[in-house]
Coordinates of C-alpha atoms in Angstrom, one line a residue:
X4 CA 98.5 95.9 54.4
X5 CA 95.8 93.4 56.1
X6 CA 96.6 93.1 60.0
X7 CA 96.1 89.5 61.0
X8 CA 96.8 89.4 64.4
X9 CA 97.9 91.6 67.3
X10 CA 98.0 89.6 71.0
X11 CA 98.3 91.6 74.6
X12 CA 101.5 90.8 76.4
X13 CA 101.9 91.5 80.1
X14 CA 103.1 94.8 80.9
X15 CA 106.8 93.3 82.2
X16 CA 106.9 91.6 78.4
X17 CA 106.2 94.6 76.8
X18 CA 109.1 96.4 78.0
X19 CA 111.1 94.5 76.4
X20 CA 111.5 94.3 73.0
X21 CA 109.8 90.8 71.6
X22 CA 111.4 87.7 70.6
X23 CA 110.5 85.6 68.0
X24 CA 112.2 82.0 68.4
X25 CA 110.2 81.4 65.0
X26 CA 110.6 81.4 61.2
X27 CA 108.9 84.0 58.7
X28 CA 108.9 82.8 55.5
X29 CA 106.6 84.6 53.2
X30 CA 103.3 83.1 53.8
X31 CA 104.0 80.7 56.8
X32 CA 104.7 81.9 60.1
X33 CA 105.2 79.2 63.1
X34 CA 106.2 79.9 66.5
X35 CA 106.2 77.5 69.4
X36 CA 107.1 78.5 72.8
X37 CA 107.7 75.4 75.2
X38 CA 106.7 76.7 78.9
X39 CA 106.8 80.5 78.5
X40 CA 103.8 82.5 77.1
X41 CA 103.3 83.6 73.4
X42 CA 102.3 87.0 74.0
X43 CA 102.2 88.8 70.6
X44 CA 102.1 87.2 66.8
X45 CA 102.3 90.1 64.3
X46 CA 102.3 89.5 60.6
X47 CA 102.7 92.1 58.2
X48 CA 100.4 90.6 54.4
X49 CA 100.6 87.4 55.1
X50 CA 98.7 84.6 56.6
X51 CA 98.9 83.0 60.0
X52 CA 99.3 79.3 60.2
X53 CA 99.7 77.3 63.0
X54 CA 100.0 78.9 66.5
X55 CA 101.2 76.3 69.4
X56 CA 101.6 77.5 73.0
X57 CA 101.8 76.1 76.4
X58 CA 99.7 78.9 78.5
X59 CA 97.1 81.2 77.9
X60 CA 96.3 83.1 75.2
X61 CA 94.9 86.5 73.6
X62 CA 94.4 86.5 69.8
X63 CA 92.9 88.7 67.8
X64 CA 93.1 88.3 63.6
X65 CA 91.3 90.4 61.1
X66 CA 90.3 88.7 57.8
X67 CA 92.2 85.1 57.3
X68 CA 91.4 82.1 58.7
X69 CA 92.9 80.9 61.9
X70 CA 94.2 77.3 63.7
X71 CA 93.9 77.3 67.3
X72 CA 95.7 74.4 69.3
X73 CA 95.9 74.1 73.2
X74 CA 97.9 71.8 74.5
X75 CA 96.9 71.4 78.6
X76 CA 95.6 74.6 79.3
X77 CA 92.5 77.2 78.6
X78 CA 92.2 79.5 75.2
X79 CA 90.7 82.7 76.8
X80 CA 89.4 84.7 73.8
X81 CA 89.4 84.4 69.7
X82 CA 88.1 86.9 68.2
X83 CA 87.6 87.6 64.2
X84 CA 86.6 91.5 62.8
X85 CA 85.8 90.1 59.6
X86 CA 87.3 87.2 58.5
X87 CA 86.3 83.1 59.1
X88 CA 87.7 81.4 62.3
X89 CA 88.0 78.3 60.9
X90 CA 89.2 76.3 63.9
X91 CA 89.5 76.0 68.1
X92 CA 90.6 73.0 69.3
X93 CA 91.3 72.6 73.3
X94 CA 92.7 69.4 74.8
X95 CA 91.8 69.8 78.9
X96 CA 91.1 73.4 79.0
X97 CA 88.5 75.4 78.7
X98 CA 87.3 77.4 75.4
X99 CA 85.9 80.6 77.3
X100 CA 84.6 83.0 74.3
X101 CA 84.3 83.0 70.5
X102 CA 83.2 86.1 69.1
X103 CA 82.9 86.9 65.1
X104 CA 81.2 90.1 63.8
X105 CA 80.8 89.5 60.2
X106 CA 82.4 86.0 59.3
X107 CA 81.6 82.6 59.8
X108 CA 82.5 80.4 63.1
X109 CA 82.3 77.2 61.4
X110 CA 83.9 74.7 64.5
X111 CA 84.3 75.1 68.5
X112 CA 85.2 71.8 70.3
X113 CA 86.9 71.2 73.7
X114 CA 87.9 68.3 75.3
X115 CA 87.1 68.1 78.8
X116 CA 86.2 71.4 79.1
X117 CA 83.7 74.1 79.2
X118 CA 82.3 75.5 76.2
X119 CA 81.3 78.7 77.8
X120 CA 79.8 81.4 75.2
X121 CA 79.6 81.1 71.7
X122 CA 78.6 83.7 69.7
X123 CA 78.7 84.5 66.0
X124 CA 77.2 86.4 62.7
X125 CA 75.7 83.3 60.5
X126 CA 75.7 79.6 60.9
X127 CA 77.6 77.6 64.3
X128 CA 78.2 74.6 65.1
X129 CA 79.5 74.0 68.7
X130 CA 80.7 70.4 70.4
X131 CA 81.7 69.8 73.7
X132 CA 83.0 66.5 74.8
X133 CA 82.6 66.1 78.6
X134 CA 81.4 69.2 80.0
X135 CA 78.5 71.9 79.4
X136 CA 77.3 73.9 76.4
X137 CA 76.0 76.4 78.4
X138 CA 74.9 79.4 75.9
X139 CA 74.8 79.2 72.1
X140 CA 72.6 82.8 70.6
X141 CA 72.8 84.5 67.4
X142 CA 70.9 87.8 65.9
X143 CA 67.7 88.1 64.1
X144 CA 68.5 86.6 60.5
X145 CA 70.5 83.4 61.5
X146 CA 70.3 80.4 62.2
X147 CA 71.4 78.0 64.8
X148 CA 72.2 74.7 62.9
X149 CA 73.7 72.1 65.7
X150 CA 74.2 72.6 69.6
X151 CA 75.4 69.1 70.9
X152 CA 76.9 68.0 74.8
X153 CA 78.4 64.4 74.6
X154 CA 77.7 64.4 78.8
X155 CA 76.9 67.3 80.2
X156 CA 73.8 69.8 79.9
X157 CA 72.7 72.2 77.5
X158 CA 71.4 74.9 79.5
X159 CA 70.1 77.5 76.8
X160 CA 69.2 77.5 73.2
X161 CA 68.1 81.0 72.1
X162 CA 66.9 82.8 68.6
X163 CA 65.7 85.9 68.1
X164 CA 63.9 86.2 64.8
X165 CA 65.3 82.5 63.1
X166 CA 64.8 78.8 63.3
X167 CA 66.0 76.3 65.8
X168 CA 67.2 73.3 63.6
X169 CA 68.9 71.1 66.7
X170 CA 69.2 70.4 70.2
X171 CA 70.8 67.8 71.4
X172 CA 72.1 66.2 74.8
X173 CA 73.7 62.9 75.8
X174 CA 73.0 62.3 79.1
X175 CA 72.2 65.8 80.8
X176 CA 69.3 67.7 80.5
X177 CA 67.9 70.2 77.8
X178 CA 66.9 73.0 80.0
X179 CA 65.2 75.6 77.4
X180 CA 65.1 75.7 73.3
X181 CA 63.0 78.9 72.5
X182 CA 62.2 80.8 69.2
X183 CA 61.0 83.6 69.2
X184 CA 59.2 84.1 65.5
X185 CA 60.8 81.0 63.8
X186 CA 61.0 77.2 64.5
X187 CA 61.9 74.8 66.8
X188 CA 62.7 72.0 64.3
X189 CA 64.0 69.4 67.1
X190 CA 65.2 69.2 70.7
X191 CA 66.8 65.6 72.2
X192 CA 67.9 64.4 74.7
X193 CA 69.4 60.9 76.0
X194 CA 68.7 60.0 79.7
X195 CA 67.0 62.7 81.1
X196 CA 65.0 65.9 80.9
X197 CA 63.6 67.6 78.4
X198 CA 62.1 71.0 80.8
X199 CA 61.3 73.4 77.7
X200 CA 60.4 74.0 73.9
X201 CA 58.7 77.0 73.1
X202 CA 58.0 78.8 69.8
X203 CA 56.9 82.4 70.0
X204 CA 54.8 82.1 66.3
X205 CA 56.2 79.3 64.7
X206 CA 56.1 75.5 64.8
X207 CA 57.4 73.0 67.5
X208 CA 58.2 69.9 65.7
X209 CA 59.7 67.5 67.8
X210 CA 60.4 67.2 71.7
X211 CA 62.1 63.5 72.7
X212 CA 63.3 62.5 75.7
X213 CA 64.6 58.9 76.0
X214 CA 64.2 58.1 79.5
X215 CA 63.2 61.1 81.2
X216 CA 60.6 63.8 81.5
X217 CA 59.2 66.2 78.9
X218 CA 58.0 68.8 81.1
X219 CA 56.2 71.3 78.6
X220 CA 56.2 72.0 74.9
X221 CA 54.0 74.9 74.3
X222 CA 53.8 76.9 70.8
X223 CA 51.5 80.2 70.6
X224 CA 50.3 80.5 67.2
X225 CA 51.8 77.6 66.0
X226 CA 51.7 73.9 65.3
X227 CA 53.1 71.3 67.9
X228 CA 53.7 68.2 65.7
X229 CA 55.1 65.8 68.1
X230 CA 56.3 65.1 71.7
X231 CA 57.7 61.6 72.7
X232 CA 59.2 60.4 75.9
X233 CA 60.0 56.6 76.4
X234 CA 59.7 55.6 80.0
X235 CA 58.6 58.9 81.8
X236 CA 56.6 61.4 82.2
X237 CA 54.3 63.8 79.2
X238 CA 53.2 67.1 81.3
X239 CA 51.8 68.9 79.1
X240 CA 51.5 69.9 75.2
X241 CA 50.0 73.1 74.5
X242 CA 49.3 75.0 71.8
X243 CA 47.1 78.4 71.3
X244 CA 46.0 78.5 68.0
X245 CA 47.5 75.7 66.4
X246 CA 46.7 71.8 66.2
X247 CA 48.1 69.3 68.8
X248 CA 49.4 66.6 66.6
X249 CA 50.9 63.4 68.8
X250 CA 51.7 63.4 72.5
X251 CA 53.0 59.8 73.3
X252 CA 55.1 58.3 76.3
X253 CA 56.1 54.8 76.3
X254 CA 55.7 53.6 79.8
X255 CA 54.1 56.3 82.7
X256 CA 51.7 59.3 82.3
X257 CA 50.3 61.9 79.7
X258 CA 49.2 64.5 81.8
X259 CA 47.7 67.4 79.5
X260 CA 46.8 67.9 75.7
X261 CA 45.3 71.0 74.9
X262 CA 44.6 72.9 72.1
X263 CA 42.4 75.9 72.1
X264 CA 41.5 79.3 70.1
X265 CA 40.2 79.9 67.0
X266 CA 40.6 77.6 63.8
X267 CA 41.7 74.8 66.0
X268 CA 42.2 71.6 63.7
X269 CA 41.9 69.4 67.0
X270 CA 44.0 67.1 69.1
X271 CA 44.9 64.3 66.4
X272 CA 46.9 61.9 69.3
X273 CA 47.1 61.3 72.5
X274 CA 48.8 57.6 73.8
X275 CA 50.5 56.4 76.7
X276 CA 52.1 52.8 76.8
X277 CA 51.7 51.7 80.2
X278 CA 50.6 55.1 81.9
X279 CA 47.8 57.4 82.6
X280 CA 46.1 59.4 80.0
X281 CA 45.0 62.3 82.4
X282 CA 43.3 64.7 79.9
X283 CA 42.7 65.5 76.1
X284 CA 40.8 68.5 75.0
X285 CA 39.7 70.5 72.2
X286 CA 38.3 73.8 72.5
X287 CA 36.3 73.9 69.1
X288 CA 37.1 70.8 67.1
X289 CA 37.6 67.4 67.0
X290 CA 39.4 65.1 69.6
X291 CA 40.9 61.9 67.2
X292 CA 42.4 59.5 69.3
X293 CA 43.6 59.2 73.2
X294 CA 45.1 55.7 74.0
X295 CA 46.4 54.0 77.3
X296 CA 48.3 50.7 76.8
X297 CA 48.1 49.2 80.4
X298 CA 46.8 53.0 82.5
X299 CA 43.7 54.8 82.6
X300 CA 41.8 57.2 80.4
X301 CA 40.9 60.0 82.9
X302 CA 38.7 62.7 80.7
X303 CA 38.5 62.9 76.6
X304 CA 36.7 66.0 76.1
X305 CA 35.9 68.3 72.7
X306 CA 33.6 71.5 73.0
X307 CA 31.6 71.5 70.2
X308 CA 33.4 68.9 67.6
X309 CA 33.7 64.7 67.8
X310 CA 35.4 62.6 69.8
X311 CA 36.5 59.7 67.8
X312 CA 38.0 57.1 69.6
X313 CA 39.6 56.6 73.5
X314 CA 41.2 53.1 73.9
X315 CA 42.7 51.9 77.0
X316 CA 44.3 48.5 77.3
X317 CA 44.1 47.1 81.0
X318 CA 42.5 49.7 82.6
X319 CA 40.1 51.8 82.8
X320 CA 38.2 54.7 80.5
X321 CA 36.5 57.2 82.9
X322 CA 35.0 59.7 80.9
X323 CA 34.7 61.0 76.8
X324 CA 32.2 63.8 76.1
X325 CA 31.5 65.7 73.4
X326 CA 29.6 68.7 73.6
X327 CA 27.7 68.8 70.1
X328 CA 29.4 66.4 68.2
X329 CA 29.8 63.0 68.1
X330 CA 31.7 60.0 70.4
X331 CA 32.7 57.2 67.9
X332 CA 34.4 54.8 70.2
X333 CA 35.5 53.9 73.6
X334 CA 37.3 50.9 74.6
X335 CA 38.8 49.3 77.1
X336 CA 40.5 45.9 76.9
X337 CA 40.5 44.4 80.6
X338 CA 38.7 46.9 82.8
X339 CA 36.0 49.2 83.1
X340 CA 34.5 52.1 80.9
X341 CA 32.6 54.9 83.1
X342 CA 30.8 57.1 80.9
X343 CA 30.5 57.8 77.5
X344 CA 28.0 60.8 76.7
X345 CA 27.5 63.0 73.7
X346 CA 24.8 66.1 73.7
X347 CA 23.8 69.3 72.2
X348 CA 22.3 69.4 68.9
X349 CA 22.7 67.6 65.8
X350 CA 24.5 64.9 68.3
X351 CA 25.2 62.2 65.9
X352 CA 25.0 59.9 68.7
X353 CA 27.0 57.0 70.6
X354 CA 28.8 54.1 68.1
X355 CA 30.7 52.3 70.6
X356 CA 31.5 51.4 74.0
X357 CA 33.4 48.4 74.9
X358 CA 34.8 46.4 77.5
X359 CA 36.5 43.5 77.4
X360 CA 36.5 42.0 80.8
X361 CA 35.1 44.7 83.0
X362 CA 32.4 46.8 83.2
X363 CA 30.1 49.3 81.1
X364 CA 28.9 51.8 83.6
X365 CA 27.1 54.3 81.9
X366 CA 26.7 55.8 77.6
X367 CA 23.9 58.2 77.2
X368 CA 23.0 60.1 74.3
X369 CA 20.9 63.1 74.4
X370 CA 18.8 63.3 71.1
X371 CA 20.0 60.2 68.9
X372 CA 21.4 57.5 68.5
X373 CA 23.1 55.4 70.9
X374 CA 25.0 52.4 68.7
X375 CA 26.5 49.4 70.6
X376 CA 27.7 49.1 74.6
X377 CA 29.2 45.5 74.7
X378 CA 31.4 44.6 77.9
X379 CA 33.3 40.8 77.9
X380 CA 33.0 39.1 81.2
X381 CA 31.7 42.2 83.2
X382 CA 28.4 44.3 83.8
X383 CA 26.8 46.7 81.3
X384 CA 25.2 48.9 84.2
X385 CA 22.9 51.7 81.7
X386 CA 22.7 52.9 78.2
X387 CA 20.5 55.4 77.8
X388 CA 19.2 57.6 74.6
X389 CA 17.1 60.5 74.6
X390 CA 14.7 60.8 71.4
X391 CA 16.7 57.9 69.7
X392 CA 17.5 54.5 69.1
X393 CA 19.8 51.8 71.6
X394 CA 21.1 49.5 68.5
X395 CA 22.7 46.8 71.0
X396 CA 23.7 46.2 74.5
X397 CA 25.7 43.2 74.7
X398 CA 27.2 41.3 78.4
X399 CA 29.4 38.2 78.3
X400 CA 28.9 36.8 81.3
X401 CA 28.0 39.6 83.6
X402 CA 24.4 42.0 84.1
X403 CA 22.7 44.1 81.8
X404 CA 21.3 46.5 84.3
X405 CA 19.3 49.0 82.1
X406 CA 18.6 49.7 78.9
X407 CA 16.5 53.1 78.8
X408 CA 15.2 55.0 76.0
X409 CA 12.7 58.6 75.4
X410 CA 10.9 57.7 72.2
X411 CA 12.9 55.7 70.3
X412 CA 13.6 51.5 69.3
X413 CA 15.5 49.3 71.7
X414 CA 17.0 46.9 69.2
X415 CA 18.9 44.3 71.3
X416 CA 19.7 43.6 74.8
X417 CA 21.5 40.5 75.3
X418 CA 23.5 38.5 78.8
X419 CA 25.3 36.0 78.7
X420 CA 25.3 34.0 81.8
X421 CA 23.8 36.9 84.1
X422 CA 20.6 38.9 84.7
X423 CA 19.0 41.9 82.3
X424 CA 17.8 44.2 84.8
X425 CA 15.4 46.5 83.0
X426 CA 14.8 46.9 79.2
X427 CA 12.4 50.0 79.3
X428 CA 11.4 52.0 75.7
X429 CA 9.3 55.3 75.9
X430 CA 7.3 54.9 72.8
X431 CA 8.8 52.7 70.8
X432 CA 9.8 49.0 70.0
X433 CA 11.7 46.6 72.2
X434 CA 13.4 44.0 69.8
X435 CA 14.9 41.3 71.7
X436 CA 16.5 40.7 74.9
X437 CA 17.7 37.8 75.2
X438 CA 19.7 36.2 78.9
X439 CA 21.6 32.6 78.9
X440 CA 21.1 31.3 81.9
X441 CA 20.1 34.0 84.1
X442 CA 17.0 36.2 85.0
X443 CA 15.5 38.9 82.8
X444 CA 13.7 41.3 86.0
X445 CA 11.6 43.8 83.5
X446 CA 11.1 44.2 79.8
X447 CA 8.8 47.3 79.4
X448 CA 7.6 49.2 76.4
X449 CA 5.0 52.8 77.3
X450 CA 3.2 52.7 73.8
X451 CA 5.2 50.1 71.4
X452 CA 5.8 46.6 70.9
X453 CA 7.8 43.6 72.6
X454 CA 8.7 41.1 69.8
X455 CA 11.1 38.8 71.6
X456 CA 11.9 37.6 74.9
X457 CA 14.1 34.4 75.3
X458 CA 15.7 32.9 78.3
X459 CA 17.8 29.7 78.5
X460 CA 18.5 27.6 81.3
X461 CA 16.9 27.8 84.6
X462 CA 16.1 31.6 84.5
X463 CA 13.0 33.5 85.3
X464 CA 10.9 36.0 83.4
X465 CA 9.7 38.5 86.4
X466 CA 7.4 40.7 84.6
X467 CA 6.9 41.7 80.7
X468 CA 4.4 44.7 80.4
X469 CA 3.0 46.7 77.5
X470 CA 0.5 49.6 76.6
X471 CA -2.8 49.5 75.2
X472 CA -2.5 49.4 71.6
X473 CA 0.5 47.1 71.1
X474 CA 1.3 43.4 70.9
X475 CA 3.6 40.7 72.8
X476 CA 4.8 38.4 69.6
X477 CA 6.7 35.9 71.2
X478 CA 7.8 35.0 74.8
X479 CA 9.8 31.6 75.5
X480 CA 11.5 30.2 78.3
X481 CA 13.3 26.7 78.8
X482 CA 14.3 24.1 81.5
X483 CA 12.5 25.2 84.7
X484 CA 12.1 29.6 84.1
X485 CA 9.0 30.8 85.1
X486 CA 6.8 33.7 83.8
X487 CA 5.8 35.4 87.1
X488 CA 3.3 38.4 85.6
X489 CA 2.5 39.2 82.1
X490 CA 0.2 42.2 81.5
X491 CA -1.4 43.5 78.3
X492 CA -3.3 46.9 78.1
X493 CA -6.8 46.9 75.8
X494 CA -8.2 43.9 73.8
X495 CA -4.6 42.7 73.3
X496 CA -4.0 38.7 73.9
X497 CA -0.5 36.8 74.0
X498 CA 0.6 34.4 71.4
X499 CA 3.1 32.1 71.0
X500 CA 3.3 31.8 74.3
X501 CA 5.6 28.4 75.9

C-alpha cells in the first residue's frame, strides 16, 4: 500500500473519531469542509485529488502528485517524501514552507502573500505576486532556474555548487545572487537596486538595474561579462583573474573597473551616458575603451599593456596612462583633455589627443612617438616627446603653447587665430608652424633645421633661432608682422626671406 497523505488534527479532533462529509470512489477522493478545519485526509492506494478547505492546513503525501487550493487563508506546510508536488496555489494567504526530498517542486505561487522558504531536490520555479520572495536555496548538484517578485524584494538567491540561471524583481530590490563554484547567468531588476552578484569561480554574466543602482558585481576567478544600469549609479565591477568585459550606465556615474591578477585579458568597456567615468584599470593588460557621454573621464590607467581609446562627450578627460604600452586615443568633444602620457620601454607612443572646443593641456611621450594633439576652439598648452617625433599639433582658434621635443622631428605646429608659444626641437627638424592671425613667440631647433615659418594677418615673428651647422629655408610673414630677431650660428645666411 502507498500512503499518500496523513494530516495532524488538534488533540480535541482526535478524540473523536473522524468524519468524512466526502466521497471515496476508487481513485478520486474530494472533501470540502465549509468553515471548519480539514484535519486528516487518508487514502489507502489511491490518489489524492483535489483538497479544498477554509483554514489552515498540515499535509503530508508520499509519492503522487498533489493540488493545493486556499481559499482566504495561509497553507502552513506541504511536504513530499518522494513523490512531485505538482501544485500550491494561495489566494490572500501566505505559503509558509515547501519542502521535497527527492522529487520535483515544479510551481509555488501566492497571491498577496508571502512566499517564505522554498526548498527542494532539483529544479524550482517560485512566483510571488505582491509580496517578498525572501529565500529560494537548493544543494550542490541543482539548479535554480527562475526566482521572480512581481512587487516586492528578492532578498537572497543562494547555490552551493550549481548555476544561477535568473533573478528577477519588479519593482523592489535584488539584495544578493551568489554562486559559489557555478554561474551567475543573470540578475534584474526594475526600479531599483541591484546591491550584489558574486560568483565564487565561475562567470557573472549579466547585472541590470533599470533605474537604480548596481552596487557591486565582483567574480573571483571568473569572467564579468556585463553590468548595465540606466539612469543611476555603476560602483564598481571587479574581477580577480578574469576579464572585465562592459560596465555601462546610461545617465550618472561609473565609479570603478578593475581587473587584476595573472592572465588578465583587460578591461574591454567602460561608458557612461551622461555621468562620470571615475576610474578604469588593468593590472597587466590592455585597457580598450572608457567613454563618458556628457561627464568626465577621471583616470584610464593599464600597468604594463595599451590604452586604446578614452572618449568623453562634453566634458572633460583628466588623465590616460599606460605604463609600457601604448595610448591610442583620447578625446573629448566640448571640453578639455588634461594629460595623456605613455612610458617605459618599447612605448609605442602617443596617436591622439583631441578636443573639440576646449583645451589640450598636456601629451608626453617618453621614448617615441607622439602622433597628433589637435584641440577645436581651445588651447593646446604642451606636447612633449622624449627621443621621438611630434607628428602634429593642431589649435582652432586658441594657443599653441609648446611644442618640445629630446632628439627627434617636430613635423607640424599650426594656430588658428591665436599665438604658438614655443616650437623647440633638441636635435632635430622643425617642419612648419604655421599661426593665422596671431603671433608665433619662438621657433627653436639645438642642432637641426627650420624649413617653414608662416604667419598671416597682422602677426609678429618674435625670434627664430638655429645652431651652427643648419639652415632657415623659408620665413614669410604678411600684412603688417614683423621679424623682431633672427639668428643663424656659423657661415649660415637666410634665404627666401619676405
Amino acid at each position: 500500500m502507498v500512503r499518500t497523505g496523513l494530516l495532524r488534527r488538534p488533540a480535541a479532533a482526535r478524540a473523536e473519531p473522524l468524519r468524512r462529509p466526502a466521497e471515496e470512489a476508487g481513485d478520486s477522493v474530494v472533501l470540502e469542509a465549509g468553515d471548519d478545519d480539514c484535519i486528516a485526509l487518508e487514502a489507502g492506494d489511491d490518489d489524492c485529488i483535489v483538497l479544498e478547505v477554509g483554514d489552515d492546513i498540515i499535509l503530508e503525501a508520499g509519492d503522487d502528485g498533489i493540488i493545493l487550493e486556499a481559499g482566504d487563508d495561509d497553507c502552513i506546510a506541504l511536504e513530499a517524501g518522494d513523490g512531485d508536488c505538482i501544485a500550491l496555489e494561495a489566494g490572500d494567504g501566505d505559503c509558509i514552507a515547501l519542502e521535497a526530498g527527492d522529487g520535483d517542486c515544479i510551481a509555488l505561487e501566492a497571491g498577496d502573500g508571502d512566499c517564505i522558504t522554498l526548498e527542494a531536490g532539483d529544479s524550482v520555479v517560485l512566483e510571488a505576486g505582491d509580496d517578498d520572495c525572501i529565500a529560494l536555496g537548493t544543494g550542490d548538484d541543482h539548479h535554480i532556474i527562475a526566482l521572480a517578485a512581481g512587487g516586492g524584494d528578492c532578498i537572497a538567491l543562494e547555490a552551493g555548487g550549481g548555476d544561477c540561471i535568473a533573478l528577477e524583481a519588479g519593482g523592489g530590490d535584488c539584495i544578493a545572487l551568489e554562486a559559489e563554484g557555478g554561474d551567475c547567468i543573470a540578475l534584474d531588476a526594475g526600479g531599483d537596486d541591484c546591491i550584489a552578484l558574486e560568483a565564487g569561480g565561475g562567470d557573472c554574466i549579466a547585472l541590470e538595474a533599470g533605474g537604480g543602482d548596481c552596487i557591486a558585481l565582483e567574480a573571483g576567478g571568473g569572467d564579468c561579462i556585463a553590468l548595465d544600469a540606466g539612469g543611476d549609479d555603476c560602483i564598481a565591477l571587479e574581477a580577480g583573474g578574469g576579464d572585465c568585459i562592459a560596465l555601462e550606465a546610461g545617465g550618472d556615474d561609473c565609479i570603478a573597473l578593475e581587473a587584476g591578477g595573472d592572465g588578465c585579458d583587460g578591461c574591454i568597456a567602460l561608458g557612461a551616458g551622461g555621468g562620470d567615468c571615475i576610474a578604469q584599470e588593468a593590472g597587466g593588460d590592455d585597457c580598450i575603451a572608457l567613454e563618458a557621454g556628457g561627464g568626465d573621464c577621471i583616470a584610464l590607467e593599464a600597468g604594463g599593456g595599451d590604452c586604446i581609446a578614452l572618449d568623453a562627450g562634453g566634458d572633460d578627460c583628466i588623465a590616460l596612462e599606460a605604463g609600457g604600452g601604448d595610448c591610442i586615443a583620447l578625446e573629448a568633444g566640448g571640453d578639455d583633455c588634461i594629460a595623456l602620457e605613455a612610458g617605459g620601454d618599447g612605448c609605442d607612443g602617443c596617436i591622439a589627443l583631441v578636443a573639440g572646443g576646449g583645451d589640450c593641456i598636456a601629451q608626453e611621450a617618453r621614448g617615441d612617438d607622439c602622433i597628433a594633439l589637435e584641440a577645436g576652439g581651445g588651447d593646446c598648452i604642451a606636447l612633449e616627446a622624449g627621443g621621438g617625433d611630434c607628428i602634429a599639433l593642431e589649435a582652432g582658434g586658441g594657443d599653441c603653447i609648446a611644442l618640445e621635443a629630446g632628439g627627434g622631428d617636430c613635423i607640424a605646429l599650426e594656430a588658428g587665430g591665436g599665438d604658438c608659444i614655443a616650437l623647440e626641437a633638441g636635435g632635430g627638424d622643425c617642419i612648419a608652424l604655421e599661426a593665422g592671425g596671431g603671433d608665433c613667440i619662438a621657433l627653436e631647433a639645438g642642432g637641426g633645421d627650420c624649413i617653414a615659418l608662416e604667419t598671416g594677418g597682422g602677426g609678429g615673428l618674435l625670434a627664430l633661432g638655429t645652431g651652427d651647422d643648419h639652415h632657415i629655408i623659408a620665413l614669410e610673414g604678411g600684412g603688417g608682422g614683423r621679424i623682431l630677431a633672427l639668428d643663424t650660428g656659423g657661415e649660415q645666411r637666410p634665404r627666401n626671406l619676405l
